[in-house]
Coordinates of C-alpha atoms in Angstrom, one line a residue:
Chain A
X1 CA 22.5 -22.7 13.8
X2 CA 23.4 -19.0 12.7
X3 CA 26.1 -18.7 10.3
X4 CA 27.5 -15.0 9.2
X5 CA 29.6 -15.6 6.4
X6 CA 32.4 -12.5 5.4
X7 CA 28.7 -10.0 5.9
X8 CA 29.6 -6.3 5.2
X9 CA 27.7 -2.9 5.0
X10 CA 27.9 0.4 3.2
X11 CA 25.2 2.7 3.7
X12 CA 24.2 5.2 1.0
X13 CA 25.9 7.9 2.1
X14 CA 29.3 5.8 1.9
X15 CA 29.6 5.1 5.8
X16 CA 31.0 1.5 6.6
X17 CA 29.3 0.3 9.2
X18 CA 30.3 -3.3 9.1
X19 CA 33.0 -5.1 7.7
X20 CA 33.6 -8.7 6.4
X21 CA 31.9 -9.8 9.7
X22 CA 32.1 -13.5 10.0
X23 CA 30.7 -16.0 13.1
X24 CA 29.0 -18.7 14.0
X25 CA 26.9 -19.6 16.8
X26 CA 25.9 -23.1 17.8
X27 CA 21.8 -24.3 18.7
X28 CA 21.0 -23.0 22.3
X29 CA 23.9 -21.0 22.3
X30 CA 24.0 -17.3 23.9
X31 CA 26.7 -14.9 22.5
X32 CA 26.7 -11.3 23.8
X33 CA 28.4 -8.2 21.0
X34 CA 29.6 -5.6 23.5
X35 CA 31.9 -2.6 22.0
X36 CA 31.9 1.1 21.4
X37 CA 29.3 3.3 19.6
X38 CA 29.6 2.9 16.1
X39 CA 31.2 -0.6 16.0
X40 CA 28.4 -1.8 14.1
X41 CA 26.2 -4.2 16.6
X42 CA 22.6 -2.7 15.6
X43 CA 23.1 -2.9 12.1
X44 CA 24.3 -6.7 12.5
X45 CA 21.1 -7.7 14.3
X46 CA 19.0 -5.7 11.8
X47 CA 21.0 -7.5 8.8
X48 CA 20.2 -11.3 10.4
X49 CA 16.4 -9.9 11.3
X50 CA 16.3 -9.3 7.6
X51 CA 15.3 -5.3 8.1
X52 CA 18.7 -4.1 6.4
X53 CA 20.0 -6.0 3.3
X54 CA 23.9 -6.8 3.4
X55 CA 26.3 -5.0 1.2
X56 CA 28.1 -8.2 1.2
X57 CA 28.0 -11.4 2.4
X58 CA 25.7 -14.2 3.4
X59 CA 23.5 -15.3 6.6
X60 CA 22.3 -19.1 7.0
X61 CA 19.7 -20.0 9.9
X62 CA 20.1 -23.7 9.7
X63 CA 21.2 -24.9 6.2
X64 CA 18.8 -22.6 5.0
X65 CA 20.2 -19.0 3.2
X66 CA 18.1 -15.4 4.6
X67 CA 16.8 -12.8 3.0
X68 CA 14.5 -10.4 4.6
X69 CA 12.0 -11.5 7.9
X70 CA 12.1 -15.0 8.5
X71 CA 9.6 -17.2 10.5
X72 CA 13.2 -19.0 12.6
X73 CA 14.6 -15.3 13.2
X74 CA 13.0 -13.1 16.1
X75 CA 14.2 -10.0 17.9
X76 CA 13.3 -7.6 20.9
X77 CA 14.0 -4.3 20.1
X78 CA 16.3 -1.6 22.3
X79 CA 12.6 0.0 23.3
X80 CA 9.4 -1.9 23.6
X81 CA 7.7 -1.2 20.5
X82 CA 4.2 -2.5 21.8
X83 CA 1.4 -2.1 20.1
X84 CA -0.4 0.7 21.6
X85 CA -3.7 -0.6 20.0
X86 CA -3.5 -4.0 21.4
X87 CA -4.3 -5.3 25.0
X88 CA -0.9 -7.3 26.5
X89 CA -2.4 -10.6 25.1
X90 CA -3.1 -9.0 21.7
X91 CA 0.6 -7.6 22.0
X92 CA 1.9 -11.0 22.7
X93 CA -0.1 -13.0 20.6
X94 CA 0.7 -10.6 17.5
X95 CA 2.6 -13.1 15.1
X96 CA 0.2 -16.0 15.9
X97 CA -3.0 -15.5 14.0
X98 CA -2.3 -18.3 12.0
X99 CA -3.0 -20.9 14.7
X100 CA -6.3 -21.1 16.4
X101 CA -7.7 -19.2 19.1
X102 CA -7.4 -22.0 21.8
X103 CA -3.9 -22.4 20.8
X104 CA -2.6 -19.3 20.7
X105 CA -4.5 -18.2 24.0
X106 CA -2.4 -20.9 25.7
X107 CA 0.7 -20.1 24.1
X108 CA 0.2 -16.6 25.4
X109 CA -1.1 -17.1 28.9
X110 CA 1.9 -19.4 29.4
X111 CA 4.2 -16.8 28.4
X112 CA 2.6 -14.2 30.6
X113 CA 3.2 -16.4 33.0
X114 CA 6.9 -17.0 32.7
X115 CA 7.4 -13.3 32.5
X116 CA 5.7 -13.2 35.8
X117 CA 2.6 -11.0 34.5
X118 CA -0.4 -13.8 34.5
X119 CA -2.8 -11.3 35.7
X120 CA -1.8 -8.5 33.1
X121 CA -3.4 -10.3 29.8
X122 CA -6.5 -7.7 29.5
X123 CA -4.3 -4.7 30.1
X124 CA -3.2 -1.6 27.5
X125 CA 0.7 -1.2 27.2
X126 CA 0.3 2.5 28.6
X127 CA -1.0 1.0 32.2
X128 CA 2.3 -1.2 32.1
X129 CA 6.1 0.3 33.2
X130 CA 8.9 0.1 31.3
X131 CA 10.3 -3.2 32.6
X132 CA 7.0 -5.1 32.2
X133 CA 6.3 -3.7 29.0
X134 CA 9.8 -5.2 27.9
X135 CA 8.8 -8.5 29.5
X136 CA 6.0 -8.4 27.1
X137 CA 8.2 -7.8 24.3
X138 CA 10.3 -10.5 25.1
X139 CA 7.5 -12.4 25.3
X140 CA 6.2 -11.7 22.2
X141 CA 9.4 -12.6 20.5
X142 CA 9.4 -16.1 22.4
X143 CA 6.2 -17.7 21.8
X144 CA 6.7 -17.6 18.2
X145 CA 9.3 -20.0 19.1
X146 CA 12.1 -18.6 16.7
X147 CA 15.2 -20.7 16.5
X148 CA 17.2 -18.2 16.5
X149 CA 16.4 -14.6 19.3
X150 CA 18.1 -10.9 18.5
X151 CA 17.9 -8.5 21.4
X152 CA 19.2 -5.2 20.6
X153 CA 20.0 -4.0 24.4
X154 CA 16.6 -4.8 25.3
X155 CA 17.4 -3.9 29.3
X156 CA 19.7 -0.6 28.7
X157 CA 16.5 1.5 29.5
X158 CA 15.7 0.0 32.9
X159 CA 17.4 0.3 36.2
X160 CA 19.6 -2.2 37.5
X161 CA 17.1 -4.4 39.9
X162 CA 14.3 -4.6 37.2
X163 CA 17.4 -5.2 34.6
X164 CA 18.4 -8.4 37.0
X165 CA 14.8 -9.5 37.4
X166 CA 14.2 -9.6 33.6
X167 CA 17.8 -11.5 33.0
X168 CA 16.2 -14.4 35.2
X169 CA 12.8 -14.1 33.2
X170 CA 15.2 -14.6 29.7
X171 CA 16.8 -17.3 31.3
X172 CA 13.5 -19.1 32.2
X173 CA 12.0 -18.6 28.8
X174 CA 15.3 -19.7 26.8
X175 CA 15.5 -22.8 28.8
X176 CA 12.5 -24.2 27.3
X177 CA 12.8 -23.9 24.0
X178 CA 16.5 -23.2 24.0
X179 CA 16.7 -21.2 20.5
X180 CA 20.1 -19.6 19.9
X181 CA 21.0 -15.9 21.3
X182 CA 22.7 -13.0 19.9
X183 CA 22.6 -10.2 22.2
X184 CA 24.0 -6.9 21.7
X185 CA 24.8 -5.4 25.2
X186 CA 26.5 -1.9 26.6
X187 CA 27.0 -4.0 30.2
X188 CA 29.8 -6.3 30.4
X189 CA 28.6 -7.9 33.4
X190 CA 25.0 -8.3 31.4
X191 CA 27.1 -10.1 28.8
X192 CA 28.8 -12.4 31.3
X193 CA 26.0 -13.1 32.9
X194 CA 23.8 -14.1 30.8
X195 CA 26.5 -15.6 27.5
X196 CA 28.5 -18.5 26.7
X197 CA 30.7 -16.0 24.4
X198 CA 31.4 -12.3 24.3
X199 CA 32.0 -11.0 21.3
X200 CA 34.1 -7.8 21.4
X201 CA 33.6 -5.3 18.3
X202 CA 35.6 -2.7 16.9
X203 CA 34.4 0.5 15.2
X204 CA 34.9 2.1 11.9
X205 CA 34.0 0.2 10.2
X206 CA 32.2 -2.3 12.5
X207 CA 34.8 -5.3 13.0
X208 CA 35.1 -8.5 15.0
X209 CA 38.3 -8.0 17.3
X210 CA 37.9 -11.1 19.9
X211 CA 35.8 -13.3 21.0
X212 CA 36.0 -15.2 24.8
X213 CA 34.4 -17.5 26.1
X214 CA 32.6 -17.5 29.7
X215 CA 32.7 -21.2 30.9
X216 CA 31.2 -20.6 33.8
X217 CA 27.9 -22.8 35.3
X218 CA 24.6 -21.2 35.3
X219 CA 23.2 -19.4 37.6
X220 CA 26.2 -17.1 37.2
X221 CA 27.8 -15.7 40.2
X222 CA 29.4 -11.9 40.0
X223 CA 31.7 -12.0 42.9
X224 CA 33.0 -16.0 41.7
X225 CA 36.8 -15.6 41.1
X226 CA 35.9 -17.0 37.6
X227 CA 33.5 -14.2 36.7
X228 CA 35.8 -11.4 37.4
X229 CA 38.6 -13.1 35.6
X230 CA 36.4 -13.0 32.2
X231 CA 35.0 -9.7 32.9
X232 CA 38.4 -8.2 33.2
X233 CA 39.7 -10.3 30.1
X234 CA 36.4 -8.0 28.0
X235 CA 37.3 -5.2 29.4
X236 CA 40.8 -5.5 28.6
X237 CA 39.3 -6.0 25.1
X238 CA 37.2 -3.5 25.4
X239 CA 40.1 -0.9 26.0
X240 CA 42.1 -2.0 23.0
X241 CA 39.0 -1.6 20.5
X242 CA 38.6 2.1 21.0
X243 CA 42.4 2.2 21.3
X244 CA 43.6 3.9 17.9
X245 CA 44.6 0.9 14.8
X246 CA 48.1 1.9 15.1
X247 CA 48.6 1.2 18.7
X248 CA 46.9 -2.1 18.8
X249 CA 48.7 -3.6 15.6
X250 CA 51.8 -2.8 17.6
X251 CA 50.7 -4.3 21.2
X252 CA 49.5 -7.3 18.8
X253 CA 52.3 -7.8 16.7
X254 CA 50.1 -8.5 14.2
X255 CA 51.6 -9.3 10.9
X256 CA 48.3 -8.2 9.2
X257 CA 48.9 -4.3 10.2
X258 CA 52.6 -4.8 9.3
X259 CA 52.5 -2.7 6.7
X260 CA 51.5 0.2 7.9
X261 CA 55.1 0.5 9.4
Chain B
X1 CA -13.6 20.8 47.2
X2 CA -13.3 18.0 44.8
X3 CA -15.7 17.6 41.9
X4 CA -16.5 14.6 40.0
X5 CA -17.0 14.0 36.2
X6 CA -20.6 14.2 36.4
X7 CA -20.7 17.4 37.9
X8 CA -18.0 18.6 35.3
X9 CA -19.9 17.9 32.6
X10 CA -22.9 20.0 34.2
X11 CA -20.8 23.1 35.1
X12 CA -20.3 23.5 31.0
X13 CA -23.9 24.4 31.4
X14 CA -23.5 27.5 34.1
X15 CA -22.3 30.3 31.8
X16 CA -24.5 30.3 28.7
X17 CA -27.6 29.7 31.4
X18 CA -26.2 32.3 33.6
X19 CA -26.2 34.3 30.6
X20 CA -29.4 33.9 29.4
X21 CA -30.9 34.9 32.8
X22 CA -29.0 38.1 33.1
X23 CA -30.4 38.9 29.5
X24 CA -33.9 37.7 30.5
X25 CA -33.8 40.1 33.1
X26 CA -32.3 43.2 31.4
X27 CA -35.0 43.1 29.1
X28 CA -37.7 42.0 32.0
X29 CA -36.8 45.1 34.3
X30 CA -37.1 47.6 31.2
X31 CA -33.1 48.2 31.0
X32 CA -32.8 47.5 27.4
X33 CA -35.9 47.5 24.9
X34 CA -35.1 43.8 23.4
X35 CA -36.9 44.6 20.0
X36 CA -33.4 43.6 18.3
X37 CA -32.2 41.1 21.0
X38 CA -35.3 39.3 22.0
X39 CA -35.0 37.6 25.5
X40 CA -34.4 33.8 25.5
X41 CA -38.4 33.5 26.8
X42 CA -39.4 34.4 22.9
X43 CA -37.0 32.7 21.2
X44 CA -38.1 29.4 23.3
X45 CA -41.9 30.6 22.3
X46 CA -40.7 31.0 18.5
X47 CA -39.1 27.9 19.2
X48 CA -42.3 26.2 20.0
X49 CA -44.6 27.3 17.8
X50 CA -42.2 26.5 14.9
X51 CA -42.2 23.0 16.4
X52 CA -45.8 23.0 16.8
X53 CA -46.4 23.9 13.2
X54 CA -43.9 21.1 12.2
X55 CA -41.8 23.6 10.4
X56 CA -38.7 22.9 12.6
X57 CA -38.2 19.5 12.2
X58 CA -38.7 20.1 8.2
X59 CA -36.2 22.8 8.4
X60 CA -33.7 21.0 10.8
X61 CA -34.5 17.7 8.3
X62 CA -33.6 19.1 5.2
X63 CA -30.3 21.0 6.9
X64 CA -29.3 17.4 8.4
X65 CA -30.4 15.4 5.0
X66 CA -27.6 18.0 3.2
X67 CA -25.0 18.1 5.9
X68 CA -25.1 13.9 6.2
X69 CA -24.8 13.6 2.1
X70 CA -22.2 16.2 2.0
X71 CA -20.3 14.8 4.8
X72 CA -20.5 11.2 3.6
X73 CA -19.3 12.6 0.0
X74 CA -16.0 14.4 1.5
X75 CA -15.4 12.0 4.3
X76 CA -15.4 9.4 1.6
X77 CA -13.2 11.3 -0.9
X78 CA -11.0 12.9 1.9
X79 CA -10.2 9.6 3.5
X80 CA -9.6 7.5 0.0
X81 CA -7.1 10.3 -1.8
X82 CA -5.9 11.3 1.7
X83 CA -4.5 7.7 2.1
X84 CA -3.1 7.6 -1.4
X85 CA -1.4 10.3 -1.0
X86 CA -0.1 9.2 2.2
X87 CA 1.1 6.2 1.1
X88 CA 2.6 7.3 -2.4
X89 CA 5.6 9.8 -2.0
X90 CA 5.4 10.1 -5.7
X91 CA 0.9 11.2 -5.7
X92 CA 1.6 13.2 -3.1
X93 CA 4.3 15.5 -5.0
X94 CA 1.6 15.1 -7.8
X95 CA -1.5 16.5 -6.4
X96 CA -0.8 18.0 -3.2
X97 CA 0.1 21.3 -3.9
X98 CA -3.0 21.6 -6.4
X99 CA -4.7 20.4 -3.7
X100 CA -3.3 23.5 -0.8
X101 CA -4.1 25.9 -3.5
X102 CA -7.6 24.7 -4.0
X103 CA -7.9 24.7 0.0
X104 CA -7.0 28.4 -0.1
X105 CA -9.8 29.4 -1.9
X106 CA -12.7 30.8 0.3
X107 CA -16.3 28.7 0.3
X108 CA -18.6 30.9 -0.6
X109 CA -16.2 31.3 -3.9
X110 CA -17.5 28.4 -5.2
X111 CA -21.2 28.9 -5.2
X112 CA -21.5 30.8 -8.4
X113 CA -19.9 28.2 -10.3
X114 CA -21.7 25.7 -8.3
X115 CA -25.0 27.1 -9.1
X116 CA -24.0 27.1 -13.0
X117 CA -22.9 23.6 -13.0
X118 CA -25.1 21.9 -11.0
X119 CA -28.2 24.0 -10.5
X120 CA -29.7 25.7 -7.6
X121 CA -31.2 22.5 -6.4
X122 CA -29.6 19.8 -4.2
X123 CA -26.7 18.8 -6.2
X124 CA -25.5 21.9 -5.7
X125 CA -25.6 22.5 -2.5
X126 CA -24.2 18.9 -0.9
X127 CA -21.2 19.2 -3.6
X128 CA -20.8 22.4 -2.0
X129 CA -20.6 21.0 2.1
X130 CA -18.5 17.9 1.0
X131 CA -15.8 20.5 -0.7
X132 CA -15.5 21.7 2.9
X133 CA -15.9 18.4 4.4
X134 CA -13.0 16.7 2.0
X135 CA -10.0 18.8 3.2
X136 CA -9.9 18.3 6.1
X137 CA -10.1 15.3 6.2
X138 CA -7.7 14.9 3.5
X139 CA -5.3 16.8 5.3
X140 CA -5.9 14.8 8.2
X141 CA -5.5 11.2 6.9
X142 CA -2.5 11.8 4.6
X143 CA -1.0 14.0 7.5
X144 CA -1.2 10.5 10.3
X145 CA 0.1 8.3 7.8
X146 CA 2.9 10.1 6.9
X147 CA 3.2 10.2 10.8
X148 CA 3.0 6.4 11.4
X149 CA 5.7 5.1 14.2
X150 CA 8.6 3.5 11.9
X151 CA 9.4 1.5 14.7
X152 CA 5.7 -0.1 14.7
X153 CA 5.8 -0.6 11.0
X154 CA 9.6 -2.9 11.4
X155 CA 7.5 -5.0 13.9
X156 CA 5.2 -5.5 11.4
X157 CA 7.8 -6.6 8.8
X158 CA 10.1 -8.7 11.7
X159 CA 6.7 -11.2 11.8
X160 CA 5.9 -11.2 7.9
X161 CA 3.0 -9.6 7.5
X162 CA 1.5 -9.2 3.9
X163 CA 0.7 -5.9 2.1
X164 CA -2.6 -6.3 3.3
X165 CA -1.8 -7.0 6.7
X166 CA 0.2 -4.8 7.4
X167 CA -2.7 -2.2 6.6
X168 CA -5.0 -4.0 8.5
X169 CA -3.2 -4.6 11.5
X170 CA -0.9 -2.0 11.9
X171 CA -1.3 1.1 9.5
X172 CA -5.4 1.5 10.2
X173 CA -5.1 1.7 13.7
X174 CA -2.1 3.6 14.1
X175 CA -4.0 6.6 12.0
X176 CA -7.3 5.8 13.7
X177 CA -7.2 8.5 16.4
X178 CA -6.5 11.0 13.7
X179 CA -8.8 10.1 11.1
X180 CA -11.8 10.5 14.2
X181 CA -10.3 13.7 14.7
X182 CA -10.0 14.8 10.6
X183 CA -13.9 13.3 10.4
X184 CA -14.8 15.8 13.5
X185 CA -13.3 19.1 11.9
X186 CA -15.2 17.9 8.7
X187 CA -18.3 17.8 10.3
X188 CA -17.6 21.1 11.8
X189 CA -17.1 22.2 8.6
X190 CA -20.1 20.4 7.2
X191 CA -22.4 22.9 9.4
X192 CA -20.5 26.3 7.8
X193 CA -20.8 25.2 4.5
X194 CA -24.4 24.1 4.8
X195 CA -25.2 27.6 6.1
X196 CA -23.1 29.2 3.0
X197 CA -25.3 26.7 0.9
X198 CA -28.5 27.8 2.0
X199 CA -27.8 30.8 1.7
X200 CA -27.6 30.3 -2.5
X201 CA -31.7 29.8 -2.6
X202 CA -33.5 27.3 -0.4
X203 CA -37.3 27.0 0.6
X204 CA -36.5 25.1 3.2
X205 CA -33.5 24.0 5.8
X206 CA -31.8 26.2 9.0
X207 CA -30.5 28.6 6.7
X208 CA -33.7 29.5 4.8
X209 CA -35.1 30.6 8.5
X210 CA -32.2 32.4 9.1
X211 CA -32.2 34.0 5.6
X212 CA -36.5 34.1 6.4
X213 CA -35.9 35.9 9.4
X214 CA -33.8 38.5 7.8
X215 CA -36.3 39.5 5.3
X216 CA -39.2 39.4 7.8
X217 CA -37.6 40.9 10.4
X218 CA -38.0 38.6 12.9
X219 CA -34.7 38.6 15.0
X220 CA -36.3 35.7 17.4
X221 CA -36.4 33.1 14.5
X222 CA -32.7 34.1 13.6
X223 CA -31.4 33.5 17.6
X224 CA -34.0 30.5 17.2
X225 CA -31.7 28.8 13.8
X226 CA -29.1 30.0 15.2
X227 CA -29.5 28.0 18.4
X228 CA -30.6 25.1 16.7
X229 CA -27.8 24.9 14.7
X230 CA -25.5 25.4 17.7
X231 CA -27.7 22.2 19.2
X232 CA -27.6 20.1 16.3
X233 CA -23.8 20.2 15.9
X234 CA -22.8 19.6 19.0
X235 CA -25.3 16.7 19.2
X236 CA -24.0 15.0 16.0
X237 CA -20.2 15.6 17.4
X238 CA -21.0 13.7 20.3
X239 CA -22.6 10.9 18.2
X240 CA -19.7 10.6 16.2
X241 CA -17.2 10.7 19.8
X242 CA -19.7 7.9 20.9
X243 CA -19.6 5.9 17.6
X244 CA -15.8 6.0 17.7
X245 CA -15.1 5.4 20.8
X246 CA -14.8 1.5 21.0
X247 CA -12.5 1.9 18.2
X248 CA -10.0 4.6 20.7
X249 CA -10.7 2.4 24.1
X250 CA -7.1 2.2 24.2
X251 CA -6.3 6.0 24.4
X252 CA -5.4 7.7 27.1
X253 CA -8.6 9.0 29.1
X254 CA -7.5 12.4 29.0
X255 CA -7.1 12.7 24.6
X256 CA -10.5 10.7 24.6
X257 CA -12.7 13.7 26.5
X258 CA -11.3 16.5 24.3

């Protein structure tokens, strides 16, 4: 559903923030990017969202090649970014004022109901907390049905009860119209709960180091054996992409870095 | 003791009336003569009797008539080359600094060249108030949308909005609360500048009485423009508050009542 093919970035000033990043992710799939600051994850999701143009590479959503904002790409941002002018409904209902009133006042009082705020349609953002104003975010990103959903750390704001709440309100809204995930995440246990991968990055430049999979059944359980056996696998991960190059290419053996010796 | 909103609004009225009674009765009990500083009893009479004679609402007319063409004149301009320059990085390096120099230069500067352009009629006088009108509310508008949230503007682009649209939906409101605010200080500034205006030769408006007073020595007529004027501005800022507030419902109430 999202192909990255070999996608790289060079910002003005000369900084690589992403290199030759390739990866695909199937429809309905959920793939969580954890790694250190720098490793490039928010410039990948604003190079698929089409708000950053790649230095290199290409993106497919489907069959079909992206360039800039597409209708099939959606993303919730790291802070709310609500419309301060808008009541909740307006909020949610920003990106569909091409279909017709009835329609789109379903579309949003269904969402507002999945995200647990039925009653909240009429209100301004301001009267709202953090955590439900991210629900309407998330919201707002969903009923435009996009086939394929960025969120850039959308719960690293919020404590970790509302954070657990809203993991269940993603879950309920992805199950319905199932479009395909790429989350970028600070919490491994956030990316094992909620992701059929885990993509560990590597920074400067931005790199893919490793990628495991989760094979676990939803709902996901922290204290199964399973789930602690993947989360140390990440962390392990984790530990060796902030590890100096040098040090890695020798734990790895890795013919690629043989030169450097 | 708590006190609601209704009785905060009163208590803005307990220091000038509190005032106006301890003058009252300075003058009453013979302290001070009062043939300068009439007490508020004469200027109400003067008041009255202009009101009577229908000269006050001619005068207070013509002064609105001026300040409403001037201010529609500047608004207008302010808000269109505002925006431009807000937009364009490239207009604003252009005209900008002309602009701040122009700004610099005091009103009442302008009224001899005015006067030699235009007349000593109307023309003169309403280019005159929208001059002051204009920069502020240039300043104002080019100042918010330099300002607008970045963040708000990539929401914008992540659903596809057109040129248009994005203006529309996102850029208007977002410099809304500053443009009521820009249009306010304009107004203000409407009011000086009609005053300066005036000044240059009228027969008739809230400045001739005040200039009319000078000349006849009547101090009461002065307090009596003076008051008016005071009554009149306020009274047209709290129509515009009241015009713009559906369009800032979504404000804090705090920012609203300022």
């Amino acid at each position: 559903m999202l192909r990255l093919d070999a996608l790289s970035k060079i910002y003005a000033d000369g900084t690589e923030a992403l290199q030759s990043v390739s990866l695909e992710l199937g429809a309905g799939e959920i793939v969580a990017l954890v790694g250190g600051s720098g490793c490039g994850k928010t410039t990948l999701l604003r190079l698929i969202a089409g708000l950053d143009t790649p230095s290199s590479g290409i993106i497919h959503v489907g069959s079909e090649e992206v360039r800039g904002p597409h209708a099939a790409v959606g993303i919730v941002f790291q802070e709310p970014r609500l419309l301060p002018w808008l009541t909740v409904a307006g909020n949610i209902g920003f990106g569909l004022e091409q279909l017709t009133t009835r329609e789109r006042q379903s579309r949003i009082d269904h969402a507002l109901d999945k995200v647990g705020l039925a009653t909240y349609g009429g209100r301004w953002p301001r009267e709202l907390s953090g955590g439900q104003q991210q629900r309407i975010a998330i919201a707002r990103a969903f009923v435009t049905m996009p086939k394929v959903l960025l969120l850039d750390e959308p719960f690293s704001a919020l404590d970790a009860f509302t954070r657990k709440s809203l993991h269940a309100h993603l879950l309920a809204l992805w199950q319905e119209t199932r479009p395909t995930i790429l989350m970028v995440t600070h919490d491994v246990e956030e990316a094992i709960t909620l992701a059929d991968r885990v993509v560990v990055m590597r920074p400067h430049p931005g790199r893919l180091l490793e990628t495991i999979s989760v094979n676990q059944p939803r709902p996901r359980d922290v204290l199964a054996v399973g789930f602690d056996k993947v989360k140390r696998r990440t962390l392990h991960a984790l530990d060796r992409s902030l590890q100096p190059e040098k040090q890695s290419a020798q734990a790895q053996g890795s013919d690629e870095f043989s030169h450097w010796w | 003791m708590s006190i609601s909103k209704n009785q905060l609004i009163w208590i803005g009225f307990v220091v000038p009336v509190l005032l106006a009674c301890v003058w009252e009765w300075a003058i009453g009990s013979g302290l001070v003569s009062g043939r300068l500083m009439p007490p508020p009893s004469v200027i109400f009479k003067t008041l009255q009797e202009l009101a009577k004679s229908g000269e006050l609402q001619l005068h207070c007319v013509a002064t609105l008539a001026r300040v409403g063409a001037g201010f529609a004149l500047g608004a207008l301009a302010g808000t269109l080359i505002g925006a431009i320059a807000g937009a364009s990085p490239f207009i604003r390096h252009l005209i900008d600094p002309t602009l701040q120099a122009l700004r610099a230069v005091p009103s009442i500067a302008w009224v001899p060249l005015f006067i030699l352009w235009m007349g000593i009629f109307e023309t003169s006088k309403v280019a005159l108030i929208a001059v002051g009108v204009f920069f502020p509310v240039y300043l104002g508008v080019a100042g918010a949308i330099i300002a607008i949230d970045r963040k708000l503007i990539e929401v914008g682009r992540v659903f596809r909005l057109t040129r248009w649209a994005m203006i529309r939906r996102v850029m208007l409101p977002a410099v809304m609360p500053a443009w009521i605010i820009a249009l306010r200080s304009g107004l203000g500034l409407g009011f000086m500048f009609v005053v300066a205006a005036e000044f240059m030769g009228a027969s008739e408006g809230l400045g001739f009485l005040l200039v009319d007073g000078q000349q006849m020595g009547k101090p009461a007529q002065i307090l009596g423009a003076i008051l008016t004027f005071a009554i009149l501005g306020k009274l047209t800022d709290a129509l515009l508050v009241l015009l713009s507030r559906p369009l800032l419902a979504w404000q804090d109430t705090v920012r609203e009542s300022l």
